[in-house]
mmCIF file of C-alpha atoms in Angstrom:
data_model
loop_
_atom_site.group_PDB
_atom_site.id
_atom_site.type_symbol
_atom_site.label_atom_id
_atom_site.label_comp_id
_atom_site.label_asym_id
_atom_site.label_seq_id
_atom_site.Cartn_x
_atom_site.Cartn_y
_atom_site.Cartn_z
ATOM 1 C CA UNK G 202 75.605 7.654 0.702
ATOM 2 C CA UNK G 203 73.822 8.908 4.221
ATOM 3 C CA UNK G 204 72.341 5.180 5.267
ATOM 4 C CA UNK G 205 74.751 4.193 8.127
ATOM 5 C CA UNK G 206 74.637 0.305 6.981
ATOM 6 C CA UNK G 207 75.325 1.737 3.324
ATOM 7 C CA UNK G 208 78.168 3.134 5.000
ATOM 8 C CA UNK G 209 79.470 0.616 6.896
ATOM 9 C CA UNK G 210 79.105 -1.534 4.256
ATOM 10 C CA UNK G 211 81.335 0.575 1.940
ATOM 11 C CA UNK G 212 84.603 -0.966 4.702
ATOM 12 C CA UNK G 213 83.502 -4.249 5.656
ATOM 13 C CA UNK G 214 80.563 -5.592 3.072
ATOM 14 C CA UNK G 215 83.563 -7.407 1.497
ATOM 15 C CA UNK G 216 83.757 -11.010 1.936
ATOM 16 C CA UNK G 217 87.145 -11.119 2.923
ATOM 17 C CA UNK G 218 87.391 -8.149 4.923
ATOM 18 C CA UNK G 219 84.736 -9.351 7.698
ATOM 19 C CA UNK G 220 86.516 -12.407 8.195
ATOM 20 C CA UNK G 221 90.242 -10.427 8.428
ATOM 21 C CA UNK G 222 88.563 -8.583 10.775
ATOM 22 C CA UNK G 223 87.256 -11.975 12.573
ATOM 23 C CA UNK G 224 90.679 -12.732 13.238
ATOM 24 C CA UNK G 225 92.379 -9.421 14.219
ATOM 25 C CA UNK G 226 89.594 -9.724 17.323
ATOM 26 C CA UNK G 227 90.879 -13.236 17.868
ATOM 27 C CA UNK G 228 94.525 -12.378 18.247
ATOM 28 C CA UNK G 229 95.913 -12.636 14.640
ATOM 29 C CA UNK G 230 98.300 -9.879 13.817
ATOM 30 C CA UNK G 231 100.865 -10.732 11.155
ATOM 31 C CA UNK G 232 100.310 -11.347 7.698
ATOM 32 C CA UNK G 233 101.165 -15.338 7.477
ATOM 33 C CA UNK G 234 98.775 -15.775 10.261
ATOM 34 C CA UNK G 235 95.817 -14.197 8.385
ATOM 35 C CA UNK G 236 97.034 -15.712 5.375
ATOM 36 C CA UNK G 237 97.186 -19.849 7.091
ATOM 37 C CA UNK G 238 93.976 -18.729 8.472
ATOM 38 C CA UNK G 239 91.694 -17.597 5.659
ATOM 39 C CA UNK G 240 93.627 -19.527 2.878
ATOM 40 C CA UNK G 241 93.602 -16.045 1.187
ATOM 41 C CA UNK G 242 96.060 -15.513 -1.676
ATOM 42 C CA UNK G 243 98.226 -12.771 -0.697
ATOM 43 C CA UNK G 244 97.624 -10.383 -3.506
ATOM 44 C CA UNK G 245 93.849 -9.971 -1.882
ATOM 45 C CA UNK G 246 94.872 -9.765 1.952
ATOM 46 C CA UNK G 247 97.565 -7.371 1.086
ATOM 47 C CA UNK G 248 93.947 -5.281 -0.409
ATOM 48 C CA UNK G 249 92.085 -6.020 2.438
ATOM 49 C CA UNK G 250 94.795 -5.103 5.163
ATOM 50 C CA UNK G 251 95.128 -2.494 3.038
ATOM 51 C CA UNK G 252 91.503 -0.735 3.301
ATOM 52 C CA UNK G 253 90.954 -2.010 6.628
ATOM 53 C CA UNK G 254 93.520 -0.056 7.858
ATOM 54 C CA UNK G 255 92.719 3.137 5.521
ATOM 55 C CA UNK G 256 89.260 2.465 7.200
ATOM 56 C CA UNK G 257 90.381 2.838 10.653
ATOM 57 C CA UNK G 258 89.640 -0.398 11.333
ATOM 58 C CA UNK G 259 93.009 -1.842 11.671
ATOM 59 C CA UNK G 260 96.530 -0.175 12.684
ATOM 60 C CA UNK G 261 99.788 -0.833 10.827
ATOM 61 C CA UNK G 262 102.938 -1.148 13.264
ATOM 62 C CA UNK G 263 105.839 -2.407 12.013
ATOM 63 C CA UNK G 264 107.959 -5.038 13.955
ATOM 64 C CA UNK G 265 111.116 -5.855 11.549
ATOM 65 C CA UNK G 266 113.048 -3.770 9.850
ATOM 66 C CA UNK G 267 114.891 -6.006 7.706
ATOM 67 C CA UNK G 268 113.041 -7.342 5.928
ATOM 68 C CA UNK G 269 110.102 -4.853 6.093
ATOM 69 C CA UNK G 270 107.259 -7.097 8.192
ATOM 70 C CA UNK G 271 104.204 -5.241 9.622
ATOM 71 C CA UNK G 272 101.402 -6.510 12.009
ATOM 72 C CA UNK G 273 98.056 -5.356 12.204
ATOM 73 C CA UNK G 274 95.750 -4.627 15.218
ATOM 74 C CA UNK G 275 91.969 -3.518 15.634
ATOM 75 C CA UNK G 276 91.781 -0.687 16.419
ATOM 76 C CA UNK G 277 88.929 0.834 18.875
ATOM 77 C CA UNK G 278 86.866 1.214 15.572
ATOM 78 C CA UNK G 279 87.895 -2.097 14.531
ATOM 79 C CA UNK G 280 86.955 -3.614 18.274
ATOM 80 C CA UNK G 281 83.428 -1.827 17.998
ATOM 81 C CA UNK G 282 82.845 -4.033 15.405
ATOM 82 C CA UNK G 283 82.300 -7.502 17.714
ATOM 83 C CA UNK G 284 78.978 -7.335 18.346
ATOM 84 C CA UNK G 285 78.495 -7.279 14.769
ATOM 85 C CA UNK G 286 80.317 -10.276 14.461
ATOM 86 C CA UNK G 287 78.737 -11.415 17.774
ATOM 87 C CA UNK G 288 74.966 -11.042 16.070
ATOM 88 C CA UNK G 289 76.449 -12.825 13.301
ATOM 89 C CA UNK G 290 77.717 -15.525 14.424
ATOM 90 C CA UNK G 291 74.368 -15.975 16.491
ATOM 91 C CA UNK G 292 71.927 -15.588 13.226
ATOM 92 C CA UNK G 293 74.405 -17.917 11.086
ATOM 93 C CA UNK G 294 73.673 -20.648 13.503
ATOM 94 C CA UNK G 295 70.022 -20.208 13.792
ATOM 95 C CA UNK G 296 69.469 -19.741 10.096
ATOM 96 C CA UNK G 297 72.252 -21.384 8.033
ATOM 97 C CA UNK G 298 73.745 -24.347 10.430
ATOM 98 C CA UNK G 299 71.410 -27.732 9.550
ATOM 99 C CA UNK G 300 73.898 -29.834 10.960
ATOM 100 C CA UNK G 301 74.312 -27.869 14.321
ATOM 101 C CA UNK G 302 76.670 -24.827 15.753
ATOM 102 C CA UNK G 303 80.424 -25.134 14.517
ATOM 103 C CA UNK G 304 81.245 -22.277 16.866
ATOM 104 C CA UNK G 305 79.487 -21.056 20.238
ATOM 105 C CA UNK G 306 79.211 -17.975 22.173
ATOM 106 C CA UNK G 307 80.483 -18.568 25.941
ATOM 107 C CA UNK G 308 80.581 -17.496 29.222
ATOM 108 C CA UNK G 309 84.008 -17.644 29.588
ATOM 109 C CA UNK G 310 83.567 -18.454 33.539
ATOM 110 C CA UNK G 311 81.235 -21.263 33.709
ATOM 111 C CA UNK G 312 81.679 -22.339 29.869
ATOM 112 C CA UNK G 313 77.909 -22.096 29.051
ATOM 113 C CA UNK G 314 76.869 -21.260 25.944
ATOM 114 C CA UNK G 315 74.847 -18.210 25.577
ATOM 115 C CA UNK G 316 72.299 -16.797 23.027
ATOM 116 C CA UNK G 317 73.680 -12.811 22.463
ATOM 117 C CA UNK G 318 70.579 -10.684 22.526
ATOM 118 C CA UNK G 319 70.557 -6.742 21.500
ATOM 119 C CA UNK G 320 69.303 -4.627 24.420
ATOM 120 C CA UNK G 321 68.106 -1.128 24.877
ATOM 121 C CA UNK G 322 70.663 0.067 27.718
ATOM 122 C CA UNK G 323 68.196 2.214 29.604
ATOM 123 C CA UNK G 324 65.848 -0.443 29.964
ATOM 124 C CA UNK G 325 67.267 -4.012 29.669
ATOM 125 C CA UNK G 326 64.802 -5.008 27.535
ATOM 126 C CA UNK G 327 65.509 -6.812 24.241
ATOM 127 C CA UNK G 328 65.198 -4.245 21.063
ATOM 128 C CA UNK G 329 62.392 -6.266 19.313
ATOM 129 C CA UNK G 330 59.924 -4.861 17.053
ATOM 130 C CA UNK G 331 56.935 -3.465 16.890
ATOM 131 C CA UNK G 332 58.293 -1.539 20.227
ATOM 132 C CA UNK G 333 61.444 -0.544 18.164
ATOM 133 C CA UNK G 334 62.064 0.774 14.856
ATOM 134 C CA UNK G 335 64.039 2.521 12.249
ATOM 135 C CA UNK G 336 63.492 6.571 12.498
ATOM 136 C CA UNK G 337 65.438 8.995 10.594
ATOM 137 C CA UNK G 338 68.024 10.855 12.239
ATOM 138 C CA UNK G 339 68.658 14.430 12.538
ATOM 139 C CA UNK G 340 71.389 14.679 9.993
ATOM 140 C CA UNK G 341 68.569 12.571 7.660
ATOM 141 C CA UNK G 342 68.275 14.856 4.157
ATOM 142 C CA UNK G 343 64.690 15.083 3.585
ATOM 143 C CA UNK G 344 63.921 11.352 1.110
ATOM 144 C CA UNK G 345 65.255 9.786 4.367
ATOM 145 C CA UNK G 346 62.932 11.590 6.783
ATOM 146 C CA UNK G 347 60.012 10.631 4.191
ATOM 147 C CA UNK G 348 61.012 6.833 4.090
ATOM 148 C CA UNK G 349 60.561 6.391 7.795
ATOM 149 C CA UNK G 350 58.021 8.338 8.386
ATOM 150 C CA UNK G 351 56.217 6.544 5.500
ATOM 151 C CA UNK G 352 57.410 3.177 7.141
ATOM 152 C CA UNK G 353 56.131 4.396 10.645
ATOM 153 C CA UNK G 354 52.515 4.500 8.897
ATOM 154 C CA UNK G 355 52.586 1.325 7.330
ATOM 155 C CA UNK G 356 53.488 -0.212 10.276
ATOM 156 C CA UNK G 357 51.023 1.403 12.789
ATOM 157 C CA UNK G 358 48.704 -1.567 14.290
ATOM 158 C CA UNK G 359 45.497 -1.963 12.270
ATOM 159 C CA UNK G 360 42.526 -0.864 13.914
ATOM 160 C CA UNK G 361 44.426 1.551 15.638
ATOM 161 C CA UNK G 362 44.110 5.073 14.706
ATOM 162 C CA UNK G 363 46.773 7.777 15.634
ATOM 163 C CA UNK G 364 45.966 10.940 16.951
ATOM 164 C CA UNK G 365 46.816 13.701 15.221
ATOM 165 C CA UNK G 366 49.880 15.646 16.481
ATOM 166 C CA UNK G 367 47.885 18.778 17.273
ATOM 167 C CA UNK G 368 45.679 16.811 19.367
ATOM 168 C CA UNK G 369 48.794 14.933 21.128
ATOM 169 C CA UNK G 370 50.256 18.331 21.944
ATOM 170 C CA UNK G 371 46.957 19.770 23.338
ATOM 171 C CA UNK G 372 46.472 16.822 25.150
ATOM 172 C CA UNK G 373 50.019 17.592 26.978
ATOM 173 C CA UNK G 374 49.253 20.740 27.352
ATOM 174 C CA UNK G 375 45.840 19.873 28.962
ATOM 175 C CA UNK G 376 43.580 21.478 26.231
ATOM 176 C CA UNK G 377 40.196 19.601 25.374
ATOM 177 C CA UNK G 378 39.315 19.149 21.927
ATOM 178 C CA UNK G 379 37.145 21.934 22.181
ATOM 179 C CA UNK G 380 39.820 23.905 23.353
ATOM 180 C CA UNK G 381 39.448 25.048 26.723
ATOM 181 C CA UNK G 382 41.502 23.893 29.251
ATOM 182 C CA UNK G 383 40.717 20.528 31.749
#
């Protein structure tokens, strides 16, 4: 499947394999750990170890011999994958904590909690809509490039008419609509 969250989905949509992944980036390496942790049987975080690390989400390194004992690390795919958790953990207390925040987001320097926010990094500014949106990308087969642009339309402000892009590419090139030049 081409959608990148259809994608991503396909290695961490799994209960289970989010919060593995939850405590890899929180120091857990070995098996019992993840096991006390989660309160997992061991026949499903044996499967999710094992696709996480098939994934390239978590490295295998062994650290006994006898008897065979492994730990597993994130990776720096697997690390890539904390501000996901980070926006998680931020929408599961806004939306699905009535009784209050179990866990916070610091600052681990002053101990403040914070509220993560998704910026553009060549402006600063938070990546909000309407002034951001999906677009399809240029590895997008054609249904994709349809979708968005489609979605693009719907979601232009009523009242307000685009231009055409003939008359948004004369306009840069300083043609009038009658076409001579200004």
């Amino acid at each position: 499947m081409p959608c990148p969250i259809a994608r991503s989905l396909e290695h961490v949509g799994e209960w289970w394999s989010i919060l593995v992944l939850r405590d890899a980036l929180h120091g857990l390496k070995r098996f019992d750990q993840f096991r006390k942790s989660l309160g997992i049987a061991p026949n499903v975080l044996a499967r999710r170890l094992s696709c996480l690390v098939e994934a390239g989400l978590l490295e295998r390194r062994r650290y006994s011999e006898r008897p065979p004992r492994d730990e597993y690390v994130p990776t720096a795919r697997g690390r890539d994958f904390r501000p996901v958790l980070v926006a998680l953990l931020a929408w599961g207390n806004k939306h699905f904590a009535p009784e209050g925040a179990s866990v916070l987001l610091v600052n681990t320097k002053t101990g403040a909690a914070v509220e993560p926010v998704l910026v553009d990094p060549a402006t600063g500014r938070p990546i909000e809509e309407p002034e951001y949106a999906f677009a399809a990308g240029p590895a997008a087969r054609e249904r994709t490039r349809r979708k968005y642009a489609s979605a693009h339309r719907m979601n232009a402000r009523p009242g307000k008419r685009r231009a055409p892009a003939k008359v948004k590419r004369a306009a840069r090139a300083g043609i009038s609509k009658q076409g001579s030049r200004k």
